[in-house]
mmCIF file of C-alpha atoms and ligand atoms in Angstrom:
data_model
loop_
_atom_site.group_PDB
_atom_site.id
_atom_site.type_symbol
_atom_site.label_atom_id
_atom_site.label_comp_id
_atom_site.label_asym_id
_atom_site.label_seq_id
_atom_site.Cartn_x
_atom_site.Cartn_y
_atom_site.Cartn_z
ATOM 1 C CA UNK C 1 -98.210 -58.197 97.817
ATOM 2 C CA UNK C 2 -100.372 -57.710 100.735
ATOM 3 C CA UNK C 3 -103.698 -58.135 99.454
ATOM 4 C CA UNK C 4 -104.753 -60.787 97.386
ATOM 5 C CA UNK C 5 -108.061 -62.365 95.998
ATOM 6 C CA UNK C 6 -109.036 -66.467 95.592
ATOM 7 C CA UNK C 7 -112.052 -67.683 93.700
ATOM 8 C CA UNK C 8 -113.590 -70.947 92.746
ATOM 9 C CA UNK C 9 -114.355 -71.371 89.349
ATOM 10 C CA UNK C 10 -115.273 -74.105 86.051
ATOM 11 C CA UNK C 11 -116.835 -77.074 87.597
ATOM 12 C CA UNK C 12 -116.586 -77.763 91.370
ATOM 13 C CA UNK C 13 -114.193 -80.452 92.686
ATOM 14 C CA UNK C 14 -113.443 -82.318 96.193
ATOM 15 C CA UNK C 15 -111.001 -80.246 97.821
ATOM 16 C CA UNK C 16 -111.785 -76.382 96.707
ATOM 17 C CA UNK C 17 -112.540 -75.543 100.138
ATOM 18 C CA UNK C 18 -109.480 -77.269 101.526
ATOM 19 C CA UNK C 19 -107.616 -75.146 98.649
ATOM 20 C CA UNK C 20 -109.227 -71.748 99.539
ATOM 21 C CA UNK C 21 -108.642 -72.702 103.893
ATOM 22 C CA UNK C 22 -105.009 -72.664 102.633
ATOM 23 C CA UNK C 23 -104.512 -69.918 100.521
ATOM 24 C CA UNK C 24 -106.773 -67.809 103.620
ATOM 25 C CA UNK C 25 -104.679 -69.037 106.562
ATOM 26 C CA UNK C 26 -101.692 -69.062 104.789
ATOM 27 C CA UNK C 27 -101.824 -65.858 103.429
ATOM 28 C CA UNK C 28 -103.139 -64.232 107.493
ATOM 29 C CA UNK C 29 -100.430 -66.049 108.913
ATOM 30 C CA UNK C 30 -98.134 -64.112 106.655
ATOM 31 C CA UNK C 31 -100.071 -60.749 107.285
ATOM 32 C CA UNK C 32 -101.790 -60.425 104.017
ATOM 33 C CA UNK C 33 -105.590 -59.813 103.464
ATOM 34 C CA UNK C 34 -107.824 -62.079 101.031
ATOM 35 C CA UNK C 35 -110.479 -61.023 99.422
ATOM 36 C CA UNK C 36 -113.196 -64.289 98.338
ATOM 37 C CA UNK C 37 -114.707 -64.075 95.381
ATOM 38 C CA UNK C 38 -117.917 -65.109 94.648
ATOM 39 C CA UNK C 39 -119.430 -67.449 91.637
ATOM 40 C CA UNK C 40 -115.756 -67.578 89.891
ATOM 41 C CA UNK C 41 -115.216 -64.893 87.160
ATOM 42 C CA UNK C 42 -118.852 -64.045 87.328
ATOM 43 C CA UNK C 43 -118.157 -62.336 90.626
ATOM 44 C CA UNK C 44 -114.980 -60.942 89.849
ATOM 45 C CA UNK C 45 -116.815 -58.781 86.555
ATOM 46 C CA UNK C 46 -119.674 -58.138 89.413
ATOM 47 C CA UNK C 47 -117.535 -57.469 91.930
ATOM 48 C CA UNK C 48 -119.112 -59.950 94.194
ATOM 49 C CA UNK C 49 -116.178 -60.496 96.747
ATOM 50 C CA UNK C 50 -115.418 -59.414 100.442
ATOM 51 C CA UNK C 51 -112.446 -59.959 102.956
ATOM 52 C CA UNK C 52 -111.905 -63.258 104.620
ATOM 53 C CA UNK C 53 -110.962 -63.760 107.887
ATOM 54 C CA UNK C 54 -109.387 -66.941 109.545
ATOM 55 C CA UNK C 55 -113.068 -68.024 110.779
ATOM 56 C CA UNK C 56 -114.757 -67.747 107.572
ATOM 57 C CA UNK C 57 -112.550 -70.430 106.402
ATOM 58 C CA UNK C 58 -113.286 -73.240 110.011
ATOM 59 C CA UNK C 59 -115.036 -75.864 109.383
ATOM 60 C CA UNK C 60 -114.463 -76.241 105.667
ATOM 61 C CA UNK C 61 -111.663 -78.467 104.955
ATOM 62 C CA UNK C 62 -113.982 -81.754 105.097
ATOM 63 C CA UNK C 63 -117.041 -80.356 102.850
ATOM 64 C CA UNK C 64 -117.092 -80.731 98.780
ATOM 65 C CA UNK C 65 -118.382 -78.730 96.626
ATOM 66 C CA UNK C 66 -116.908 -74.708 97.294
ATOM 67 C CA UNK C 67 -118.339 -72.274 99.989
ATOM 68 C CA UNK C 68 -117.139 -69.676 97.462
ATOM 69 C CA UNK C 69 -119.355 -71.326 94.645
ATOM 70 C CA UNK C 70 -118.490 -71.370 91.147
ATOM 71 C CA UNK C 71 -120.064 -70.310 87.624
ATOM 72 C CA UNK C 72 -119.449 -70.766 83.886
ATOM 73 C CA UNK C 73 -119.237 -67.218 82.825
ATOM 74 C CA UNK C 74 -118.611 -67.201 79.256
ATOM 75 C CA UNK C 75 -118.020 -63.643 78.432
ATOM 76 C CA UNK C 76 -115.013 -63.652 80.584
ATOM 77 C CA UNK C 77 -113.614 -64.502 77.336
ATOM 78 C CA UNK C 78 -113.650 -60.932 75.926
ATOM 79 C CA UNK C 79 -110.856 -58.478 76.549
ATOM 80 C CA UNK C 80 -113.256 -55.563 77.706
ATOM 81 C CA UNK C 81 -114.631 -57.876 80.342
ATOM 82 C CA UNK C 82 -111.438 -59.062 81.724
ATOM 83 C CA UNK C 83 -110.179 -55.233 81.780
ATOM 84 C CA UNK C 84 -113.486 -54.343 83.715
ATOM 85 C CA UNK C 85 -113.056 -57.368 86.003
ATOM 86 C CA UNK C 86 -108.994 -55.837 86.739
ATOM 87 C CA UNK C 87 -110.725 -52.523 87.248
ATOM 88 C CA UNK C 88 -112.913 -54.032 89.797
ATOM 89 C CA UNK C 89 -109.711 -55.815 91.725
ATOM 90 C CA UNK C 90 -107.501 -52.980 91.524
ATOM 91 C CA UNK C 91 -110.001 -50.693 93.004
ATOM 92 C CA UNK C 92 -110.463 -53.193 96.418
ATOM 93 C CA UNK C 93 -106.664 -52.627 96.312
ATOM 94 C CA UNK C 94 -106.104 -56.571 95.652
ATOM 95 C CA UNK C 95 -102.983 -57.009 93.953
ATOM 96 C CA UNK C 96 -103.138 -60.361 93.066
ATOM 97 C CA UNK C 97 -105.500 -63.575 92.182
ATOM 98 C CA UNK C 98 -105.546 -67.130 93.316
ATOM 99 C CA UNK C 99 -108.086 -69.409 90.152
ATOM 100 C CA UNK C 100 -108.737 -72.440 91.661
ATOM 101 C CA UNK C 101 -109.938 -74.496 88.068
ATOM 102 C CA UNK C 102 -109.251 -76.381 85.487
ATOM 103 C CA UNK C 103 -108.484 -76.011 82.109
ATOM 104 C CA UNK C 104 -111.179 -73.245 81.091
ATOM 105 C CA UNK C 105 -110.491 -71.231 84.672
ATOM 106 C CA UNK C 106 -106.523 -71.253 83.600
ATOM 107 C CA UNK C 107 -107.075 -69.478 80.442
ATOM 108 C CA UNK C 108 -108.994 -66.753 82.420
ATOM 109 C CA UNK C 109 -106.069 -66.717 84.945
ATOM 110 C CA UNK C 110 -103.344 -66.619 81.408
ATOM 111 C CA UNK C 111 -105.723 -63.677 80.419
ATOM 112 C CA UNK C 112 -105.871 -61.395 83.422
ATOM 113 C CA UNK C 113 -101.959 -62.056 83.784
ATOM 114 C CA UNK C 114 -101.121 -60.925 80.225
ATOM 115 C CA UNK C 115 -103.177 -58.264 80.918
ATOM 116 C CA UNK C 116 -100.798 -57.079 84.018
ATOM 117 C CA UNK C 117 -102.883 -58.666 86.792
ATOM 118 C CA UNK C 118 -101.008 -61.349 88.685
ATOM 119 C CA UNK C 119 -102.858 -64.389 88.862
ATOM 120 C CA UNK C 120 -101.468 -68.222 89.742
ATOM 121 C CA UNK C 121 -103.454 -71.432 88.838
ATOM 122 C CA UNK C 122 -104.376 -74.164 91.282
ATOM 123 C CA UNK C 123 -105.472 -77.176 89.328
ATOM 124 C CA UNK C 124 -108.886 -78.126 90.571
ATOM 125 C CA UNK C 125 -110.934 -80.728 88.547
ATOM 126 C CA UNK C 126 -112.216 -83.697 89.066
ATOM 127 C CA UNK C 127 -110.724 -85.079 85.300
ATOM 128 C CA UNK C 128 -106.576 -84.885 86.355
ATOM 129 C CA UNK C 129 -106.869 -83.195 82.790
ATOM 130 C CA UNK C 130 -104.387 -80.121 83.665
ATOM 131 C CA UNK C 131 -100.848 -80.550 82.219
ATOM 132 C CA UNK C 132 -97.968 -80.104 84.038
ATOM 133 C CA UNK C 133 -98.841 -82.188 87.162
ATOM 134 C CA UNK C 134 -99.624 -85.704 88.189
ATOM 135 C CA UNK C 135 -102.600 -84.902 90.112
ATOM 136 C CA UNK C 136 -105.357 -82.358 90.374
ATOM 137 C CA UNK C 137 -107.480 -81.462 93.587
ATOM 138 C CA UNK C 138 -110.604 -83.683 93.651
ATOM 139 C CA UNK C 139 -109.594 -86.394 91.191
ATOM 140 C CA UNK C 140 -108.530 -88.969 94.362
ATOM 141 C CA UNK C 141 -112.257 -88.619 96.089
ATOM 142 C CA UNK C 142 -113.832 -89.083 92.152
ATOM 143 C CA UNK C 143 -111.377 -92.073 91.977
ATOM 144 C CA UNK C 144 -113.400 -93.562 95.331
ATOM 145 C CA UNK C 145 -116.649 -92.361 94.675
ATOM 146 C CA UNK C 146 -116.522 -94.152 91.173
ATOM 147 C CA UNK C 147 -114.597 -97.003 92.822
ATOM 148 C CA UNK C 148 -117.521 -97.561 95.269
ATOM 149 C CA UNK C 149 -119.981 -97.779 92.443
ATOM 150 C CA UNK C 150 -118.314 -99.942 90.395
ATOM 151 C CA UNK C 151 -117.810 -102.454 93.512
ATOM 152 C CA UNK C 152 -121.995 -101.783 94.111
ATOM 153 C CA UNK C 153 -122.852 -102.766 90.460
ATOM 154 C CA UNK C 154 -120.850 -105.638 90.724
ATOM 155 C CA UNK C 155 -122.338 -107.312 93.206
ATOM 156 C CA UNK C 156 -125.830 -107.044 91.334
ATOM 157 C CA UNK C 157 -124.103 -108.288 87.846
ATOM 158 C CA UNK C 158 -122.704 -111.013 89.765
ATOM 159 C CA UNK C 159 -126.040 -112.348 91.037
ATOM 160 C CA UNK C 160 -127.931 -111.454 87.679
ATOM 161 C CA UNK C 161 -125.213 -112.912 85.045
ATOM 162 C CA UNK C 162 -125.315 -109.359 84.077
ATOM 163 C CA UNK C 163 -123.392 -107.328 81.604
ATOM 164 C CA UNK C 164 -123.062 -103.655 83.008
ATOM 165 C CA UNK C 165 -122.066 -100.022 81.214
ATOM 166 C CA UNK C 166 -121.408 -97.934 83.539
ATOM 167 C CA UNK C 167 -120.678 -94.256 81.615
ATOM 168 C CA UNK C 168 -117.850 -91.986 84.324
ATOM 169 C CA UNK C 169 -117.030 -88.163 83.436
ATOM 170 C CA UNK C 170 -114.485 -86.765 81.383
ATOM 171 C CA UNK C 171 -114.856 -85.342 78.229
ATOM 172 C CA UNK C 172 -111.719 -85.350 76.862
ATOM 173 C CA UNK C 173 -109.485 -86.914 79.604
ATOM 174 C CA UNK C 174 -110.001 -90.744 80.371
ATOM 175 C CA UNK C 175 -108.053 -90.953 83.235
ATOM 176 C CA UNK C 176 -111.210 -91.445 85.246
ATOM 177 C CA UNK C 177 -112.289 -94.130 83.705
ATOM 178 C CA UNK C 178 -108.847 -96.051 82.916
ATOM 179 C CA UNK C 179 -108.031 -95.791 86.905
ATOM 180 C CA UNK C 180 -111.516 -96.360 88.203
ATOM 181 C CA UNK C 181 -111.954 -99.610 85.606
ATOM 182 C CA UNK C 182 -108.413 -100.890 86.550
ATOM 183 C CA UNK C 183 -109.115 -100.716 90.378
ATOM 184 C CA UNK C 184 -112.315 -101.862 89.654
ATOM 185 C CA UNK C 185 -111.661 -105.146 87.976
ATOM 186 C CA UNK C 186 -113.483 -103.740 84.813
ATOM 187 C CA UNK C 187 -113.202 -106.260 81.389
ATOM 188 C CA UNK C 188 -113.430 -103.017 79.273
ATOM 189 C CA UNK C 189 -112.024 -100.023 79.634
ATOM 190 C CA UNK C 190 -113.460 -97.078 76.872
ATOM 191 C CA UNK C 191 -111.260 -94.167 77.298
ATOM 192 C CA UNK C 192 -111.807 -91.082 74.711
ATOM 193 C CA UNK C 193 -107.860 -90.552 73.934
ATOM 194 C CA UNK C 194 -108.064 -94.538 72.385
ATOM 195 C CA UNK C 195 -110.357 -95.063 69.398
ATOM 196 C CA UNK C 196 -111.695 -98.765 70.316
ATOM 197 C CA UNK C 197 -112.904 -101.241 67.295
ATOM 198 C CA UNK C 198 -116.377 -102.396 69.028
ATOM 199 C CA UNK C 199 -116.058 -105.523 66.837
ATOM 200 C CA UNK C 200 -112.795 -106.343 68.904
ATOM 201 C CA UNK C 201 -115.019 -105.452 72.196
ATOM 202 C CA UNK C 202 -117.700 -107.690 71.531
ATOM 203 C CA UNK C 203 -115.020 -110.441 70.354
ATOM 204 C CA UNK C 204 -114.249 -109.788 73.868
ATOM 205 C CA UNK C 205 -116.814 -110.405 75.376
ATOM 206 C CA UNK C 206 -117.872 -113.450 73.385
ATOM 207 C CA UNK C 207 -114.761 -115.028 74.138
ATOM 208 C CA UNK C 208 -115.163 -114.398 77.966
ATOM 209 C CA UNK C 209 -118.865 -115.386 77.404
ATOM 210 C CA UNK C 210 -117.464 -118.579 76.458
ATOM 211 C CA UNK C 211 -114.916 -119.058 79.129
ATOM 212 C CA UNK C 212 -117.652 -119.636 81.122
ATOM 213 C CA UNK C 213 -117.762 -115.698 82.207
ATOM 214 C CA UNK C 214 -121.540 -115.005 83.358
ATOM 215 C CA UNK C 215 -120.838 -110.900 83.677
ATOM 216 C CA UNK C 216 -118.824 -108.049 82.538
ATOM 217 C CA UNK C 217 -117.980 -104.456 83.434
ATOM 218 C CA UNK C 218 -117.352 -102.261 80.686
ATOM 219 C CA UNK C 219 -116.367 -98.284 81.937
ATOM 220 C CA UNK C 220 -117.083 -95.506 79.370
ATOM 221 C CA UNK C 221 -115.428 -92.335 79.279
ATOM 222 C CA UNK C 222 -118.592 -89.691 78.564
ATOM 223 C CA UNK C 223 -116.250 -88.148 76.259
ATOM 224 C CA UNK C 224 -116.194 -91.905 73.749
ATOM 225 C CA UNK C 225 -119.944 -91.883 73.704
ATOM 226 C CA UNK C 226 -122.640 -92.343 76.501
ATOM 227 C CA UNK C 227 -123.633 -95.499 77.924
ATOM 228 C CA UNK C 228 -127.289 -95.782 76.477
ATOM 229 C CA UNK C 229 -125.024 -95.317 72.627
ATOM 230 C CA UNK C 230 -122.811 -98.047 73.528
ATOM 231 C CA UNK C 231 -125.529 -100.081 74.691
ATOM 232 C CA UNK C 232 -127.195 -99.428 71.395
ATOM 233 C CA UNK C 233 -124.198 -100.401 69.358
ATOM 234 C CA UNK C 234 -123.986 -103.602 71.480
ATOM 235 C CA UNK C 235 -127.630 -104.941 70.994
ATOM 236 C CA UNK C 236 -126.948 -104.776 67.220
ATOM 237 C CA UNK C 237 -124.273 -107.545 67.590
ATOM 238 C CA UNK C 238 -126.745 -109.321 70.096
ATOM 239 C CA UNK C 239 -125.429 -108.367 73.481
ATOM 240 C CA UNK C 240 -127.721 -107.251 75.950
ATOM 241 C CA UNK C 241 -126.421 -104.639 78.737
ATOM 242 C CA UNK C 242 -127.225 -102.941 81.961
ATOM 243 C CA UNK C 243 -126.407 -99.158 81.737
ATOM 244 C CA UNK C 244 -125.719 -96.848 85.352
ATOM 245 C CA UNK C 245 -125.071 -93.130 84.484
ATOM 246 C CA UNK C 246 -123.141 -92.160 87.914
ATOM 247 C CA UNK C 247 -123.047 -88.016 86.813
ATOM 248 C CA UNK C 248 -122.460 -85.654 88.931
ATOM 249 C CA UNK C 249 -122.614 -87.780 92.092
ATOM 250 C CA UNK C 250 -118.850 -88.128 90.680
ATOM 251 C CA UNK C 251 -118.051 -84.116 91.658
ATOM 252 C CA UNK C 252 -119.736 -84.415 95.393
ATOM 253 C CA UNK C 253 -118.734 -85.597 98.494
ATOM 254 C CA UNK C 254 -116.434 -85.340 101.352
ATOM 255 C CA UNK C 255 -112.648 -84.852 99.845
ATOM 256 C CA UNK C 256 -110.209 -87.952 100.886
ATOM 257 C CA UNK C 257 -107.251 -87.150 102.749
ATOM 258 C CA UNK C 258 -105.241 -87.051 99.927
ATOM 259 C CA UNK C 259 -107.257 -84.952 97.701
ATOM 260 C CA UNK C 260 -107.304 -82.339 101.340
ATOM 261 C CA UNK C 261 -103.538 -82.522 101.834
ATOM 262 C CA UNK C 262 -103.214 -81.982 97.992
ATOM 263 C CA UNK C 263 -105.421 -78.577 98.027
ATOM 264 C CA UNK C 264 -103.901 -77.874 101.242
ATOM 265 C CA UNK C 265 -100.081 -78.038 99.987
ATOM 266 C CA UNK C 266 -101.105 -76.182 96.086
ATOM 267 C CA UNK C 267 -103.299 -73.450 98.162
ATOM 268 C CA UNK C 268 -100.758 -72.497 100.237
ATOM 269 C CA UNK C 269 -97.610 -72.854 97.316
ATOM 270 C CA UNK C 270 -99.614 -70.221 95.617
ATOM 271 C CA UNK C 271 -99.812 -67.860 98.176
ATOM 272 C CA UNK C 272 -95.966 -68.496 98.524
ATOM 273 C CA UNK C 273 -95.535 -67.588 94.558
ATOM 274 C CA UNK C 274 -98.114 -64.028 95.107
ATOM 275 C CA UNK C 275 -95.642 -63.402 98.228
ATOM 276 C CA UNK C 276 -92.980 -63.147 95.195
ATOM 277 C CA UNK C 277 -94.865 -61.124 93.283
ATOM 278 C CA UNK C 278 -95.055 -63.467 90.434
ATOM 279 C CA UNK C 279 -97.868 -64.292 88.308
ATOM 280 C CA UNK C 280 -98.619 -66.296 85.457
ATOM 281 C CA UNK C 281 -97.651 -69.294 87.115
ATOM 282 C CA UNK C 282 -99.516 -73.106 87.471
ATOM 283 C CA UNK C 283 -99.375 -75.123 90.871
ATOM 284 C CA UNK C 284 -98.906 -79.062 90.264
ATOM 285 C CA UNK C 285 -97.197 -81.434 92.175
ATOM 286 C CA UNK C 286 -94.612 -83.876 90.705
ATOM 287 C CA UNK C 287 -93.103 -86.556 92.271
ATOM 288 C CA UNK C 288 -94.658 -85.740 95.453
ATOM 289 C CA UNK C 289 -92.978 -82.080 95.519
ATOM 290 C CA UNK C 290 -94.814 -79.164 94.512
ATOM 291 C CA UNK C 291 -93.518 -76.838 91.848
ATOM 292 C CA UNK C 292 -94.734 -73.811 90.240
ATOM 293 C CA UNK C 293 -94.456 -73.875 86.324
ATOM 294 C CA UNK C 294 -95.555 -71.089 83.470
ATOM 295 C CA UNK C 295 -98.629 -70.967 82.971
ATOM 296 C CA UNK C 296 -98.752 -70.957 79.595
ATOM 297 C CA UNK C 297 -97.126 -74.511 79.413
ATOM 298 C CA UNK C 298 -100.525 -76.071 80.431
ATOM 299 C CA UNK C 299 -101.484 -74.913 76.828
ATOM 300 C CA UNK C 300 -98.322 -75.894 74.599
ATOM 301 C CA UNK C 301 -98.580 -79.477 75.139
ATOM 302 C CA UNK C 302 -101.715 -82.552 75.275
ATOM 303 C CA UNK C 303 -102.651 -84.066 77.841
ATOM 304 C CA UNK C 304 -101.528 -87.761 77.957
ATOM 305 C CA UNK C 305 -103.389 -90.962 78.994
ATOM 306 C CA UNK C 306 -100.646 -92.741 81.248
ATOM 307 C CA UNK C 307 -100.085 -95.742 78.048
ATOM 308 C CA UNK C 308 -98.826 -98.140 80.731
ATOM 309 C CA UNK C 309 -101.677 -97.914 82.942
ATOM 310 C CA UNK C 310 -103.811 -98.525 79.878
ATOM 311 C CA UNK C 311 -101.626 -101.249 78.434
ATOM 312 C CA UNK C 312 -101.941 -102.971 81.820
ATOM 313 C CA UNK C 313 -105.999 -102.500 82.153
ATOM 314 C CA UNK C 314 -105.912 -104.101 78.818
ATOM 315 C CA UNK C 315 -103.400 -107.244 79.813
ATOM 316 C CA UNK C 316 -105.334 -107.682 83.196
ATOM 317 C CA UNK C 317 -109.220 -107.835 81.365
ATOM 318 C CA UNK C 318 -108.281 -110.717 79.219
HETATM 319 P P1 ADP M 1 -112.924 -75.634 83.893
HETATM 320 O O1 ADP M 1 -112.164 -74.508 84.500
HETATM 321 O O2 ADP M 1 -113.390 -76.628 84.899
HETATM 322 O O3 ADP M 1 -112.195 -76.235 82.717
HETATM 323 P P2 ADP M 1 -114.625 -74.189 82.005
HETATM 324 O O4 ADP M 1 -113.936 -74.680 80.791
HETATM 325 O O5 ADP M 1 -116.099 -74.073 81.980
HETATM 326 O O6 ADP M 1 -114.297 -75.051 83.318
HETATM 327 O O7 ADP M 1 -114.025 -72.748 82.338
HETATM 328 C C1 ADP M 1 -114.421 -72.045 83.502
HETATM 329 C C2 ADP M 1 -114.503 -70.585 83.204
HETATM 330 O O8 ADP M 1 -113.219 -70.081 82.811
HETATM 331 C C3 ADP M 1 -115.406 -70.200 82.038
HETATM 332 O O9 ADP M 1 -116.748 -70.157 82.392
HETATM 333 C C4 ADP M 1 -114.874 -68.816 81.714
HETATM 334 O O10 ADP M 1 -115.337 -67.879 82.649
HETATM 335 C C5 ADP M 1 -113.365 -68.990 81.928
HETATM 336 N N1 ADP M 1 -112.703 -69.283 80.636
HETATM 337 C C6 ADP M 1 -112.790 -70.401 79.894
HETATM 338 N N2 ADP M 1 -112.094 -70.294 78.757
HETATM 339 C C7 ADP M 1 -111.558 -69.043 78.748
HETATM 340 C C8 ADP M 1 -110.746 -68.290 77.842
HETATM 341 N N3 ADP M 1 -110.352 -68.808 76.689
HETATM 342 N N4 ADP M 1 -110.403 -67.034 78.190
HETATM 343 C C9 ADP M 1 -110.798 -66.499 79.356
HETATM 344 N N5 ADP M 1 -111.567 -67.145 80.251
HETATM 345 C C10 ADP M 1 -111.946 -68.392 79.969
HETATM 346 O O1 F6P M 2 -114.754 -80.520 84.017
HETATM 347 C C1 F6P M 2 -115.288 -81.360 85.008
HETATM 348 C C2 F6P M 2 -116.534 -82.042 84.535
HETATM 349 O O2 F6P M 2 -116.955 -82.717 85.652
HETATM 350 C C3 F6P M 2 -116.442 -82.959 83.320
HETATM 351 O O3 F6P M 2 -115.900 -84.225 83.577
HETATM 352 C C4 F6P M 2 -117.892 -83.012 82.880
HETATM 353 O O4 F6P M 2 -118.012 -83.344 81.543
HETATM 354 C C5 F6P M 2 -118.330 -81.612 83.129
HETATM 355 O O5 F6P M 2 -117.530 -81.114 84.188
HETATM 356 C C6 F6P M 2 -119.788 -81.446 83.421
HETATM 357 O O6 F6P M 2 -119.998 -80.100 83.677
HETATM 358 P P1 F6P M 2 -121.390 -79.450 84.063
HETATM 359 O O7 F6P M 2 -121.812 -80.047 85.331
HETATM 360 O O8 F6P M 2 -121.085 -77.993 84.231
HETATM 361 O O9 F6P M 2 -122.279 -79.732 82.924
#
């Protein structure tokens, strides 16, 4: 291939830009051209895209969010759309298609491939929700954003003999919550992949209560309920609670080294797996190597909570 395209897409995570600075330089320093595309699929189906050069990418690797700016574009998941959007790639001459996404963005990557377009997945989402590899670009600077909150609230239920909720993203996936309420010392740990007994909770919470234990953290998993819900169900056994909603201040920020080096190794693995002209293929990393898997696999199989991790959250919050 000698032309290829790269586009942002789903919601944004820590480390797109780093992702597209790779698949850019990588792809120059290898003579190829790269076509961004604009507001994910959306762009591709408006043909909202022009050549990047090695300066349109400077300056990037330490901002979040994505310079190439993403969309939800639903009707990228008809047929005739995804045959227009092909239409509008092959006639720029771009021969294949770098999705930087998560789940949703892979099926649109699946689609155009099946369809005889190349495209290769790079897994980026904040919710380390994509199957097939142990991380996914953004999830580390989530981890510390989340982290730093929890630390902040902390201090405040410490003073106030305070219970807190604090409700973290992930509708499906808990792994932000089970790693950011480990790390942060939470006593509860609501994760959606676990159905919890609340009677067992506030059992919990009596007992520490009665241990002499002034405050509590509990971390919920949007996907188990929201935090104003759980605070509901808890003042109708006669605990009172403290709820912080951190949102989307969870998605922002300055990536962390890791999450950089991450999209900076995946971008550029991608551009390696175009120069073969292969697509239908996922970027993870495993075991600190990256690999390149079929895409498809991301589909056959669940995504799993890691069941020691939560085991230990749940020996550690006695
Ligand atoms: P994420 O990629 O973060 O999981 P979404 O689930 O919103 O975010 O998906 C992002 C975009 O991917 C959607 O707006 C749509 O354009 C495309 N997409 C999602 N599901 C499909 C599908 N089944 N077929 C084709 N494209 C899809
Ligand atoms: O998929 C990433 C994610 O951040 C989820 O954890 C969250 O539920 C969702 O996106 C929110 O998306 P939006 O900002 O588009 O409503």
């Amino acid at each position: 291939m000698k032309k290829i395209g790269v586009l942002t897409s789903g919601g944004d995570s820590p480390g797109m830009n780093a992702a597209v600075r790779a698949v850019v330089r990588k792809a120059i320093y290898h003579d190829m051209e790269v076509y961004g595309i604009y507001q994910g699929y959306q762009g591709l189906i408006d043909g909202n895209m022009k050549p990047l050069e090695l300066g349109d990418v400077g300056d990037i690797i330490q901002r979040g969010g994505t310079v190439l700016h993403s969309a939800r574009c639903l009707s990228f998941k008809e047929d005739a759309v995804q045959l227009e959007a092909i239409e509008q790639l092959k006639a720029k001459g771009i021969e294949g298609l770098v999705v930087v996404g998560g789940d949703g963005s892979y099926r649109g990557a699946l689609a155009l491939t099946e369809k005889g377009f190349p495209a290769v997945g790079v897994p980026g989402t904040i919710d380390n929700d994509i199957r097939g590899t142990d991380y996914t670009i953004g999830f580390d600077t989530a981890l510390n954003t989340v982290v730093e909150a929890i630390d902040k609230i902390r201090d405040t239920a410490t003073s106030h003999d305070r219970t807190f909720i604090i409700e973290v993203m992930g509708r499906d996936a808990g792994d932000i919550a089970l790693w950011t309420g480990l790390a942060g010392g939470a006593e509860t740990i609501l994760v959606p992949e676990v159905k919890d007994d609340i009677d067992e909770m506030v059992r919990r919470l009596q007992r520490g209560k009665a241990r002499g234990k002034k405050h509590s953290i509990i971390v919920v998993a949007e996907g188990v309920m929201s935090g104003t819900d759980l605070q509901n169900k808890l003042n109708e056994k006669g605990i009172d609670t403290h709820v912080s909603v951190l949102g989307h201040i969870q998605r922002g920020g300055s990536p962390t080294a890791r999450d950089r080096v991450l999209a900076s190794m995946m971008g550029a693995h991608a551009v390696e797996v175009l120069m073969q002209d292969m697509g239908g293929r996922a970027i993870g990393i495993r075991n600190q190597v990256v690999v390149d898997y079929d895409l498809k696999e991301v589909f056959e199989t669940e995504h799993h909570l890691n069941q020691a991790m939560y085991t230990l959250s749940k020996e550690l919050s006695i």
